[in-house]
Amino acid sequence: MEKLVSLCRRRGFLFQSSEIYGGLNGFWDYGPLGVELKRNVKEAWWRDMVSAHDDLATLPGAPSPYEMTGLDCTIIMHPQVWKVSGHFDLFADKMQTCRQCKKLVRADHVADMTRDAEWAQSFAACCFVPKPDGTMSFNSAEAISWAKTRKLGRKLAPGLALVRDPEVTMSWLAEDIENESVTPATLTLPLVLSYMATAQKNETGLQTPCPHCGGDLTEPRDFNLMFESHAGALQSDENKVFLRPETAQGIFVNFKNVIDSSRVKVPVGIAQIGKSFRNEITPRNFTFRSREFEQMEIEFFCHPSQSADWYKFWRDRRMKWWQEIGLAGERLILRDHHADELSHYSTGTADIEYAFPFLPEGEYGELEGIAHRGDFDLRSHMEGKLDPNSCPLEVQKGEDGKPLHKGSGRDLTYRDDITNERFTPHVIEPSAGADRGTLALLCEAYHEDTAPDDKGKEQTRVVMKFHPRIAPIKAAVFPLVKKDGMPEVAQDLYRALKKKFPAFYDEKGAVGRRYRRQDEAGTPYCITVDGQTLQDQTVTMRDRDTLEQVRLKLDDVVAEVERRVTGE
Ligand code: ATP
């Protein structure tokens, strides 16, 4: 992963936002190559899902033909949208604060972060000693010595109770071993670490250590993830607005507008790509968990009797799409949620997940969620915030017995003009992250192999094997040497290619070095104009992955690159 991160910076895929001021945690800028890559992901999604969708045919697995259309809504919406959607009350993570370093940590991230923390790894390496039977035993004398050492405990975990007061802290564990409430054989690292974070066990019980400094964490508390701002001159509560944490709600509140203003009919999908904002407490793992990111969401409205079939269709269609644009390997999986994870109004939810290299072996991170949402969202925006735990669904009441958050009161039902039936459509929601998708494609593309240099000697090369459709630059053109009319021919070809797609012209340095630069950028085709070109109007085209070089007519290059890029 470190190699990929450094390549991304060096070659201009991704930079940390405001880097010259030390960076802003959780915000990322896409550089010259990154912007093309991410645009290609979004454009492929929009084209495949919306603009090129064939609404006359029944796609494999679909119950019937369906229509697709798009929207582009504002980031700031009426605050009632977020009250009714549940984000205002529920869009919260449980947070813990460190009493020593004051940092906030997401409760469900603490265990993983502590496992990966430098101080915990150093502690484990010093204090857990392998036994001949293959198990590990904890050595308390080593732990005290680790805590007192300037370059170890005192530097790495200054907040840890063991470091602040080694003997007293260690006494709690010794006492529990003595009274046999724990046995040395059952001392795992997480259990030992909670003893080491406990200054006064009788008063507080065992403490959870802070992943940053080892200090002790408070009980988990709710923390709302929505960024706030004010619309208008007054910074008052009445003017408070939120930056959207998802693009989906803009689609729900415009459902009626779309149906009334266009000729689309249910079943119909409404798509939107746009920025979303979440004040994530522990943004990490590169762009995987950012505070500002882009989503590609579809709300698919259908008749309730067909919603289970549409859910299956969308789940499989979305999985196939990620495979088609380059995540074809085993690192991509489709994980169906268990029945007990589902809300009672939903017949299914599945996540498309990728084995990101920063995750431990066997773990996957979500790229996209596909959820059957029933009529929960449209009904909430009509009637008022529904209580997701009620069955059948009812409007959630406040202490005064009135609706907790009032709906719009607008009729968001749909009338089928053939059957005359009026119903509230059910919704299937495929919700994908453009940044997580781009990151997965970067991870999947990264390869190291060998290729011959100008002298025919095998050299290691870094090559980004992007699917040609996604690659930031589709073709590079090189004159073999900067003379004999070769640059002029190459420049004309470059201009012709550029009319169709991003291309690159390079005449600097040895040709092998130029190939290497394009391999790192993931350019699938490099075309070289050489001495023979001037005689017979042919050029060589090198394939990034196979390194195969073919000779083709200068006049055929644009069409050939286009054929290969579009696969048509
Ligand atoms: P997680 O559990 O990882 O926080 P989520 O289940 O809350 O994700 P959704 O609300 O379902 O995510 O959002 C849909 C998609 O938006 C996710 O699959 C992901 O690709 C993307 N996404 C969500 N949060 C972030 C984030 N903080 N940074 C980047 N992408 C995100």
Coordinates of C-alpha atoms and ligand atoms in Angstrom, one line a residue:
M1 CA 0.0 0.0 0.0
E2 CA 2.9 2.4 0.8
K3 CA 4.2 1.9 -2.7
L4 CA 0.8 2.8 -4.2
V5 CA 0.4 5.8 -2.0
S6 CA 3.8 7.2 -3.0
L7 CA 3.1 6.4 -6.7
C8 CA -0.2 8.3 -6.4
R9 CA 1.5 11.4 -5.1
R10 CA 4.6 11.2 -7.4
R11 CA 2.6 10.7 -10.6
G12 CA -0.2 13.0 -9.7
F13 CA -3.1 10.7 -9.0
L14 CA -3.9 12.0 -5.5
F15 CA -2.6 14.7 -3.2
Q16 CA -3.6 15.5 0.4
S17 CA -5.8 18.6 0.4
S18 CA -4.0 21.8 1.4
E19 CA -0.7 19.9 1.6
I20 CA 1.4 23.1 1.7
Y21 CA -0.3 23.9 5.0
G22 CA 0.3 20.5 6.5
G23 CA -2.8 18.9 4.9
L24 CA -6.3 18.6 6.1
N25 CA -7.2 15.2 7.5
G26 CA -9.9 13.3 5.5
F27 CA -9.8 15.5 2.4
W28 CA -8.1 14.6 -0.8
D29 CA -7.3 16.3 -4.1
Y30 CA -7.2 14.5 -7.4
G31 CA -4.1 15.4 -9.5
P32 CA -3.9 15.5 -13.3
L33 CA -4.0 11.7 -13.7
G34 CA -6.4 11.1 -10.8
V35 CA -9.0 13.6 -12.2
E36 CA -9.1 11.7 -15.5
L37 CA -9.3 8.4 -13.8
K38 CA -12.2 9.3 -11.5
R39 CA -14.0 11.1 -14.3
N40 CA -13.8 7.9 -16.3
V41 CA -15.3 5.9 -13.5
K42 CA -18.2 8.3 -13.1
E43 CA -18.7 8.6 -16.9
A44 CA -18.6 4.9 -17.3
W45 CA -21.2 4.6 -14.6
W46 CA -23.5 7.3 -16.0
R47 CA -23.2 5.9 -19.5
D48 CA -23.8 2.3 -18.6
M49 CA -26.5 3.0 -16.1
V50 CA -28.3 6.0 -17.6
S51 CA -27.5 7.5 -21.0
A52 CA -26.8 4.3 -22.9
H53 CA -29.4 2.2 -21.1
D54 CA -31.7 0.4 -23.5
D55 CA -35.2 1.0 -22.2
L56 CA -36.9 -1.0 -24.9
A57 CA -35.2 -4.3 -24.1
T58 CA -35.6 -6.6 -21.1
L59 CA -32.1 -7.0 -19.7
P60 CA -30.9 -10.4 -18.5
G61 CA -32.4 -11.1 -15.1
A62 CA -34.7 -8.1 -15.2
P63 CA -38.5 -8.6 -14.7
S64 CA -39.3 -6.2 -17.5
P65 CA -37.9 -3.3 -19.5
Y66 CA -37.3 -0.1 -17.4
E67 CA -36.5 3.5 -17.8
M68 CA -33.5 5.4 -16.4
T69 CA -33.1 9.2 -16.0
G70 CA -30.9 11.5 -14.0
L71 CA -30.9 14.5 -11.5
D72 CA -28.4 16.9 -10.2
C73 CA -29.6 18.3 -6.8
T74 CA -28.1 20.8 -4.4
I75 CA -25.7 19.9 -1.6
I76 CA -27.7 22.0 0.9
M77 CA -31.3 21.1 1.1
H78 CA -34.2 22.1 3.4
P79 CA -33.2 20.9 7.0
Q80 CA -36.5 19.0 7.3
V81 CA -35.2 16.6 4.6
W82 CA -32.6 15.3 7.1
K83 CA -35.0 15.2 10.0
V84 CA -37.5 13.1 8.1
S85 CA -34.8 10.9 6.5
G86 CA -33.5 10.0 10.0
H87 CA -30.0 11.5 9.5
F88 CA -30.7 14.3 12.0
D89 CA -31.5 11.8 14.9
L90 CA -29.7 8.7 13.8
F91 CA -26.8 9.5 11.6
A92 CA -24.4 9.3 14.5
D93 CA -21.4 7.2 15.4
K94 CA -20.6 6.2 18.9
M95 CA -17.5 8.1 19.9
Q96 CA -15.0 7.8 22.6
T97 CA -12.7 10.6 23.8
C98 CA -9.2 10.0 25.3
R99 CA -9.0 11.5 28.7
Q100 CA -5.2 12.0 28.2
C101 CA -4.7 13.2 24.6
K102 CA -8.3 14.4 24.1
K103 CA -8.6 12.8 20.7
L104 CA -11.9 11.4 19.5
V105 CA -12.1 7.8 18.2
R106 CA -15.0 5.9 16.7
A107 CA -16.0 3.2 19.1
D108 CA -16.2 0.5 16.4
H109 CA -12.7 1.4 15.1
V110 CA -10.9 1.3 18.5
A111 CA -10.0 -2.4 18.4
D112 CA -8.6 -2.3 14.9
M113 CA -6.7 0.9 15.4
T114 CA -5.2 -0.3 18.7
R115 CA -4.1 -3.6 17.0
D116 CA -2.4 -1.5 14.3
A117 CA -0.9 1.1 16.7
E118 CA 2.9 1.3 16.8
W119 CA 2.9 1.4 20.7
A120 CA 0.7 -1.8 21.0
Q121 CA 2.9 -3.7 18.5
S122 CA 6.0 -2.6 20.3
F123 CA 4.5 -3.6 23.7
A124 CA 3.4 -7.0 22.3
A125 CA 6.9 -7.7 20.8
C126 CA 8.6 -6.9 24.1
C127 CA 6.3 -8.5 26.6
F128 CA 4.7 -11.5 24.9
V129 CA 7.3 -14.3 24.9
P130 CA 6.8 -17.4 22.7
K131 CA 6.6 -20.7 24.6
P132 CA 7.8 -24.1 23.2
D133 CA 4.2 -25.3 22.6
G134 CA 3.6 -22.4 20.2
T135 CA 1.5 -20.2 22.5
M136 CA 2.7 -16.9 24.0
S137 CA 3.1 -16.0 27.6
F138 CA 3.0 -12.5 29.1
N139 CA 6.0 -11.3 31.0
S140 CA 5.1 -8.5 33.5
A141 CA 8.8 -7.6 34.3
E142 CA 9.4 -6.9 30.6
A143 CA 6.2 -4.8 30.5
I144 CA 7.4 -2.6 33.4
S145 CA 10.8 -2.2 31.8
W146 CA 9.1 -1.4 28.4
A147 CA 7.0 1.2 30.2
K148 CA 10.0 2.9 31.9
T149 CA 12.2 3.0 28.7
R150 CA 12.4 6.4 27.2
K151 CA 12.3 5.3 23.5
L152 CA 9.6 2.7 24.1
G153 CA 6.6 3.1 26.4
R154 CA 7.4 6.7 27.5
K155 CA 7.7 7.9 23.9
L156 CA 5.2 5.7 22.1
A157 CA 2.3 5.5 24.7
P158 CA 2.7 8.4 27.1
G159 CA -1.0 8.2 28.1
L160 CA -0.9 4.5 29.1
A161 CA -1.6 4.0 32.8
L162 CA 1.3 1.5 32.9
V163 CA 3.7 4.2 31.7
R164 CA 2.3 6.9 34.1
D165 CA 2.4 4.5 37.1
P166 CA 3.9 1.2 36.3
E167 CA 3.8 -0.6 39.6
V168 CA 0.3 0.3 40.6
T169 CA -1.1 -0.5 37.2
M170 CA 0.6 -3.9 37.1
S171 CA -0.8 -4.7 40.6
W172 CA -4.4 -5.0 39.2
L173 CA -3.4 -7.8 36.9
A174 CA -1.2 -9.5 39.5
E175 CA -4.1 -9.3 42.0
D176 CA -6.5 -10.9 39.5
I177 CA -4.1 -13.7 38.7
E178 CA -3.6 -14.2 42.4
N179 CA -7.4 -14.5 43.0
E180 CA -7.7 -16.6 39.9
S181 CA -10.2 -14.4 38.1
V182 CA -7.8 -14.5 35.1
T183 CA -5.3 -17.3 34.4
P184 CA -2.0 -16.6 32.6
A185 CA -3.0 -19.0 29.8
T186 CA -6.0 -16.8 28.9
L187 CA -4.1 -13.5 28.7
T188 CA -4.6 -12.2 25.2
L189 CA -3.1 -9.0 24.0
P190 CA -6.4 -7.0 24.1
L191 CA -7.1 -8.2 27.6
V192 CA -3.6 -7.3 28.8
L193 CA -3.8 -3.9 27.2
S194 CA -7.0 -3.1 29.0
Y195 CA -5.2 -3.9 32.3
M196 CA -2.3 -1.7 31.2
A197 CA -4.7 1.2 30.6
T198 CA -6.3 0.9 34.0
A199 CA -5.1 3.2 36.7
Q200 CA -7.7 2.5 39.4
K201 CA -9.5 -0.7 38.7
N202 CA -11.7 -0.6 41.8
E203 CA -13.2 2.7 40.8
T204 CA -13.4 2.4 37.0
G205 CA -13.3 -1.3 36.1
L206 CA -11.0 -2.2 33.2
Q207 CA -10.3 0.6 30.7
T208 CA -10.1 0.6 26.9
P209 CA -6.7 2.2 25.8
C210 CA -6.6 5.1 23.3
P211 CA -5.2 3.9 20.0
H212 CA -3.2 7.1 19.8
C213 CA -1.5 7.5 23.1
G214 CA -2.6 4.5 25.3
G215 CA -4.6 6.8 27.6
D216 CA -8.1 5.7 28.8
L217 CA -11.2 6.3 26.8
T218 CA -14.5 7.6 27.9
E219 CA -17.7 5.6 27.5
P220 CA -19.1 5.8 23.8
R221 CA -21.3 8.8 23.1
D222 CA -23.3 9.9 20.1
F223 CA -21.7 12.2 17.6
N224 CA -23.6 13.5 14.5
L225 CA -21.7 13.1 11.3
M226 CA -23.4 15.9 9.4
F227 CA -21.4 19.1 8.7
E228 CA -23.4 22.2 9.6
S229 CA -23.5 25.6 8.1
H230 CA -25.9 28.6 8.0
A231 CA -27.9 29.9 5.1
G232 CA -28.2 33.6 5.3
A233 CA -26.6 36.4 7.3
L234 CA -27.6 35.2 10.8
Q235 CA -25.8 32.4 12.4
S236 CA -28.9 31.4 14.3
D237 CA -30.6 28.0 14.8
E238 CA -33.4 28.9 12.4
N239 CA -30.8 29.3 9.7
K240 CA -28.9 26.1 10.3
V241 CA -28.4 23.9 7.3
F242 CA -26.5 20.7 6.7
L243 CA -24.2 19.6 3.9
R244 CA -25.8 16.4 2.5
P245 CA -24.4 13.2 3.9
E246 CA -25.8 11.3 0.9
T247 CA -27.2 12.1 -2.5
A248 CA -30.2 9.8 -2.2
Q249 CA -32.5 12.2 -0.4
G250 CA -32.4 14.7 -3.3
I251 CA -33.8 12.0 -5.5
F252 CA -36.7 11.1 -3.1
V253 CA -37.8 14.6 -2.7
N254 CA -37.8 15.2 -6.5
F255 CA -39.6 11.9 -7.3
K256 CA -42.9 13.7 -8.1
N257 CA -41.2 16.4 -10.1
V258 CA -39.5 13.9 -12.3
I259 CA -42.6 11.8 -12.9
D260 CA -44.8 14.9 -13.5
S261 CA -42.3 16.7 -15.8
S262 CA -41.1 13.9 -18.0
R263 CA -42.8 11.0 -19.6
V264 CA -41.0 8.3 -17.5
K265 CA -43.1 5.6 -16.0
V266 CA -42.5 3.2 -13.1
P267 CA -40.4 1.0 -13.1
V268 CA -37.9 3.8 -13.4
G269 CA -34.4 4.5 -11.9
I270 CA -33.3 8.0 -11.1
A271 CA -29.6 8.5 -10.9
Q272 CA -27.4 11.1 -9.4
I273 CA -23.6 11.6 -9.0
G274 CA -22.4 14.2 -6.5
K275 CA -20.5 15.2 -3.5
S276 CA -21.5 14.0 0.0
F277 CA -20.0 15.1 3.3
R278 CA -19.6 13.2 6.5
N279 CA -17.6 14.4 9.5
E280 CA -16.0 11.0 9.9
I281 CA -14.1 10.9 13.2
T282 CA -11.3 8.7 12.1
P283 CA -10.8 9.4 8.4
R284 CA -8.2 6.9 7.3
N285 CA -6.9 4.4 4.8
F286 CA -6.2 6.9 2.1
T287 CA -9.4 8.0 0.4
F288 CA -11.4 5.0 1.7
R289 CA -12.9 7.0 4.6
S290 CA -12.9 10.7 3.6
R291 CA -14.9 13.6 4.9
E292 CA -15.8 14.8 1.4
F293 CA -16.4 12.2 -1.2
E294 CA -18.5 11.5 -4.3
Q295 CA -21.4 9.0 -4.5
M296 CA -23.0 7.4 -7.5
E297 CA -26.6 6.5 -6.4
I298 CA -29.7 5.2 -8.1
E299 CA -33.1 5.1 -6.5
F300 CA -35.1 2.6 -8.5
F301 CA -38.8 2.9 -8.1
C302 CA -41.0 -0.2 -8.9
H303 CA -44.3 -1.9 -8.1
P304 CA -44.2 -3.5 -4.6
S305 CA -45.1 -6.9 -6.0
Q306 CA -41.9 -6.9 -8.2
S307 CA -39.5 -5.3 -5.8
A308 CA -37.8 -8.6 -4.6
D309 CA -37.0 -9.5 -8.3
W310 CA -35.7 -6.0 -9.0
Y311 CA -33.5 -6.2 -5.9
K312 CA -31.9 -9.4 -7.2
F313 CA -31.5 -7.8 -10.7
W314 CA -29.7 -4.7 -9.4
R315 CA -27.5 -6.7 -7.0
D316 CA -26.1 -8.8 -9.8
R317 CA -26.0 -6.1 -12.4
R318 CA -23.9 -3.8 -10.1
M319 CA -21.5 -6.6 -9.2
K320 CA -21.1 -7.4 -12.9
W321 CA -20.4 -3.7 -13.7
W322 CA -17.5 -3.4 -11.3
Q323 CA -16.1 -6.6 -12.8
E324 CA -16.4 -5.2 -16.3
I325 CA -14.5 -2.0 -15.6
G326 CA -11.5 -3.9 -14.1
L327 CA -12.2 -5.5 -10.7
A328 CA -12.5 -8.9 -12.3
G329 CA -10.3 -10.8 -9.8
E330 CA -11.0 -12.6 -6.5
R331 CA -10.5 -9.5 -4.4
L332 CA -14.1 -8.4 -5.2
I333 CA -17.0 -10.1 -3.5
L334 CA -20.7 -9.8 -3.1
R335 CA -21.8 -10.2 0.5
D336 CA -25.5 -10.7 1.2
H337 CA -26.6 -9.4 4.6
H338 CA -28.0 -12.0 6.9
A339 CA -31.8 -11.9 7.5
D340 CA -31.2 -10.7 11.1
E341 CA -29.2 -7.7 9.8
L342 CA -32.2 -6.4 7.7
S343 CA -34.9 -4.0 8.6
H344 CA -38.2 -5.8 8.6
Y345 CA -39.4 -3.6 5.6
S346 CA -36.5 -4.8 3.5
T347 CA -36.2 -8.1 1.7
G348 CA -32.5 -7.8 1.0
T349 CA -29.3 -5.8 1.3
A350 CA -26.0 -6.8 -0.2
D351 CA -22.6 -5.1 -0.1
I352 CA -20.1 -5.2 -2.9
E353 CA -16.7 -5.4 -1.1
Y354 CA -13.1 -5.3 -2.1
A355 CA -10.1 -6.7 -0.3
F356 CA -8.2 -3.4 0.0
P357 CA -4.5 -4.0 0.7
F358 CA -4.6 -1.9 3.9
L359 CA -7.1 -4.3 5.5
P360 CA -6.0 -7.4 7.4
E361 CA -5.9 -10.7 5.4
G362 CA -9.5 -11.9 4.8
E363 CA -11.2 -8.6 5.4
Y364 CA -13.1 -6.6 2.9
G365 CA -14.2 -2.9 2.6
E366 CA -17.5 -1.7 1.2
L367 CA -17.5 -0.2 -2.3
E368 CA -21.3 -0.2 -2.8
G369 CA -24.4 -1.2 -1.0
I370 CA -27.5 -2.4 -2.7
A371 CA -30.6 -2.1 -0.5
H372 CA -34.2 -3.0 -0.8
R373 CA -35.8 -0.1 1.0
G374 CA -39.5 -0.8 0.5
D375 CA -41.6 2.3 0.7
F376 CA -39.9 3.7 3.8
D377 CA -38.4 6.8 2.2
L378 CA -41.3 8.0 0.0
R379 CA -43.8 7.4 2.9
S380 CA -41.5 9.3 5.4
H381 CA -41.4 12.3 3.1
M382 CA -45.2 12.2 2.8
E383 CA -46.3 11.3 6.3
G384 CA -43.4 12.2 8.6
K385 CA -40.4 10.3 9.8
L386 CA -41.3 6.7 10.2
D387 CA -40.1 4.6 13.1
P388 CA -37.9 2.0 11.4
N389 CA -38.5 -0.4 14.2
S390 CA -42.3 -0.3 14.0
C391 CA -44.1 -3.1 12.1
P392 CA -46.2 -2.2 10.1
L393 CA -44.3 1.1 9.7
E394 CA -45.8 4.0 11.7
V395 CA -44.9 7.6 12.1
Q396 CA -42.5 8.1 15.0
K397 CA -44.1 10.2 17.8
G398 CA -42.4 12.6 20.2
E399 CA -43.1 12.8 23.9
D400 CA -46.2 15.0 23.2
G401 CA -47.7 12.3 21.0
K402 CA -47.3 14.3 17.9
P403 CA -45.1 13.3 14.9
L404 CA -41.4 13.7 15.9
H405 CA -40.6 15.2 12.4
K406 CA -43.4 16.2 10.1
G407 CA -43.4 15.1 6.5
S408 CA -44.1 17.3 3.5
G409 CA -47.8 16.3 3.3
R410 CA -47.4 16.0 -0.5
D411 CA -48.8 13.0 -2.3
L412 CA -45.8 10.9 -3.5
T413 CA -47.8 8.0 -4.7
Y414 CA -47.9 6.9 -8.3
R415 CA -50.8 6.0 -10.6
D416 CA -50.3 3.4 -13.2
D417 CA -52.2 4.8 -16.2
I418 CA -52.8 1.4 -17.8
T419 CA -54.1 -0.5 -14.7
N420 CA -55.3 2.7 -13.0
E421 CA -53.8 1.3 -9.8
R422 CA -52.4 3.9 -7.3
F423 CA -49.5 2.8 -5.1
T424 CA -46.4 4.0 -3.2
P425 CA -43.5 2.6 -5.2
H426 CA -40.9 0.4 -3.5
V427 CA -37.3 1.4 -3.9
I428 CA -34.1 -0.5 -4.6
E429 CA -31.0 1.6 -3.9
P430 CA -27.6 0.8 -5.4
S431 CA -25.3 3.3 -3.7
A432 CA -21.7 3.4 -4.8
G433 CA -18.7 5.5 -3.8
A434 CA -16.8 7.0 -6.7
D435 CA -13.7 7.6 -4.6
R436 CA -13.7 4.1 -3.0
G437 CA -14.2 2.7 -6.5
T438 CA -11.3 4.7 -7.9
L439 CA -9.2 3.6 -5.0
A440 CA -10.1 -0.1 -5.6
L441 CA -9.2 0.3 -9.3
L442 CA -5.8 1.9 -8.3
C443 CA -5.1 -1.0 -6.0
E444 CA -6.1 -3.6 -8.5
A445 CA -4.1 -1.9 -11.3
Y446 CA -0.8 -1.8 -9.4
H447 CA 1.7 -4.4 -10.7
E448 CA 5.4 -4.8 -10.6
D449 CA 7.0 -6.9 -13.3
T450 CA 10.0 -6.9 -15.6
A451 CA 10.4 -5.4 -19.1
P452 CA 13.5 -5.0 -21.3
D453 CA 15.1 -1.6 -21.3
D454 CA 16.6 0.1 -24.4
K455 CA 19.6 -2.2 -24.3
G456 CA 17.4 -5.3 -24.0
K457 CA 18.3 -5.8 -20.3
E458 CA 15.4 -6.9 -18.1
Q459 CA 14.4 -4.2 -15.6
T460 CA 11.7 -4.1 -12.9
R461 CA 8.9 -1.8 -13.9
V462 CA 5.8 -0.5 -12.1
V463 CA 2.8 -0.7 -14.3
M464 CA -0.8 0.4 -13.7
K465 CA -2.9 -2.1 -15.5
F466 CA -6.1 -0.1 -15.8
H467 CA -8.9 -1.3 -18.0
P468 CA -8.4 0.8 -21.2
R469 CA -11.9 2.4 -20.7
I470 CA -10.8 3.7 -17.3
A471 CA -7.1 4.6 -18.0
P472 CA -6.5 8.3 -17.6
I473 CA -4.5 8.6 -20.8
K474 CA -5.5 6.2 -23.7
A475 CA -2.5 6.6 -25.9
A476 CA 1.0 8.2 -26.0
V477 CA 2.8 9.1 -29.1
F478 CA 6.6 9.2 -29.4
P479 CA 8.9 10.1 -32.2
L480 CA 11.8 7.7 -31.9
V481 CA 14.3 10.6 -32.4
K482 CA 13.8 14.3 -32.4
K483 CA 14.8 14.7 -36.0
D484 CA 14.3 13.5 -39.6
G485 CA 10.7 14.7 -39.7
M486 CA 9.6 12.2 -37.1
P487 CA 8.3 14.8 -34.5
E488 CA 6.1 16.4 -37.2
V489 CA 4.4 13.1 -38.1
A490 CA 4.1 12.1 -34.4
Q491 CA 2.6 15.5 -33.5
D492 CA -0.1 15.2 -36.3
L493 CA -1.0 11.7 -35.0
Y494 CA -1.1 13.1 -31.4
R495 CA -3.5 15.9 -32.5
A496 CA -5.8 13.4 -34.3
L497 CA -5.9 11.1 -31.2
K498 CA -6.6 14.0 -28.9
K499 CA -9.7 14.9 -30.7
K500 CA -11.2 11.6 -29.5
F501 CA -9.6 11.1 -26.1
P502 CA -6.8 12.1 -23.7
A503 CA -3.5 11.4 -25.4
F504 CA 0.1 12.3 -24.5
Y505 CA 3.0 13.4 -26.6
D506 CA 6.6 12.8 -25.4
E507 CA 9.8 13.3 -27.3
K508 CA 12.2 13.6 -24.3
G509 CA 14.7 11.0 -23.3
A510 CA 15.3 7.4 -24.3
V511 CA 12.3 5.6 -25.7
G512 CA 12.5 3.0 -22.9
R513 CA 12.2 5.7 -20.3
R514 CA 9.2 7.1 -22.1
Y515 CA 7.5 3.7 -22.1
R516 CA 8.2 3.4 -18.4
R517 CA 6.6 6.7 -17.6
Q518 CA 3.5 5.7 -19.5
D519 CA 3.4 2.3 -17.7
E520 CA 3.3 4.1 -14.4
A521 CA 0.5 6.3 -15.6
G522 CA -1.4 3.2 -16.9
T523 CA -1.5 4.3 -20.6
P524 CA -2.5 1.2 -22.5
Y525 CA -1.1 2.0 -25.9
C526 CA 2.2 3.7 -26.9
I527 CA 2.7 4.5 -30.6
T528 CA 6.2 5.1 -31.9
V529 CA 7.0 6.9 -35.1
D530 CA 10.4 5.7 -36.5
G531 CA 12.5 5.7 -39.6
Q532 CA 10.3 3.2 -41.3
T533 CA 7.2 5.4 -40.8
L534 CA 8.7 7.9 -43.2
Q535 CA 9.1 5.3 -45.9
D536 CA 5.9 3.2 -45.6
Q537 CA 3.5 5.3 -43.4
T538 CA 3.4 2.6 -40.6
V539 CA 4.1 2.9 -36.9
T540 CA 4.5 0.5 -34.0
M541 CA 1.9 0.2 -31.3
R542 CA 3.0 -1.3 -28.0
D543 CA 0.5 -3.0 -25.6
R544 CA 1.2 -2.0 -22.0
D545 CA 0.3 -5.4 -20.5
T546 CA 1.6 -7.9 -23.1
L547 CA 4.5 -5.7 -24.3
E548 CA 3.6 -6.9 -27.8
Q549 CA 4.4 -4.5 -30.6
V550 CA 2.4 -4.5 -33.8
R551 CA 3.0 -2.5 -36.9
L552 CA 0.0 -0.8 -38.3
K553 CA -0.8 1.9 -40.8
L554 CA -0.6 5.5 -39.6
D555 CA -4.0 6.2 -40.9
D556 CA -5.5 3.3 -38.9
V557 CA -4.1 4.2 -35.5
V558 CA -7.0 6.4 -34.3
A559 CA -9.7 3.8 -35.2
E560 CA -7.6 1.0 -33.8
V561 CA -7.1 2.7 -30.4
E562 CA -10.7 3.6 -30.3
R563 CA -11.8 0.1 -31.1
R564 CA -9.6 -1.3 -28.3
V565 CA -10.6 1.4 -25.7
T566 CA -14.3 1.0 -26.3
G567 CA -14.2 -2.7 -26.9
E568 CA -16.6 -2.2 -29.8
Ligands
ATP1 P1 -19.2 2.7 6.0 O1 -20.0 1.6 6.7 O2 -17.9 2.2 5.4 O3 -19.1 4.0 6.7 P2 -21.8 3.2 4.8 O4 -22.4 1.9 4.8 O5 -22.1 4.2 5.8 O6 -20.2 3.0 4.7 P3 -23.4 4.2 2.7 O7 -24.1 5.2 3.5 O8 -24.1 2.9 2.3 O9 -22.0 3.8 3.4 O10 -22.8 5.0 1.4 C1 -22.7 4.4 0.1 C2 -21.3 4.4 -0.4 O11 -20.7 5.7 -0.3 C3 -20.4 3.4 0.3 O12 -20.5 2.1 -0.2 C4 -19.0 4.0 0.0 O13 -18.6 3.6 -1.3 C5 -19.3 5.5 -0.1 N1 -18.9 6.1 1.2 C6 -19.6 6.2 2.4 N2 -18.9 6.9 3.3 C7 -17.7 7.2 2.7 C8 -16.6 7.9 3.2 N3 -16.5 8.4 4.4 N4 -15.5 8.1 2.3 C9 -15.6 7.6 1.1 N5 -16.7 7.0 0.6 C10 -17.7 6.7 1.4

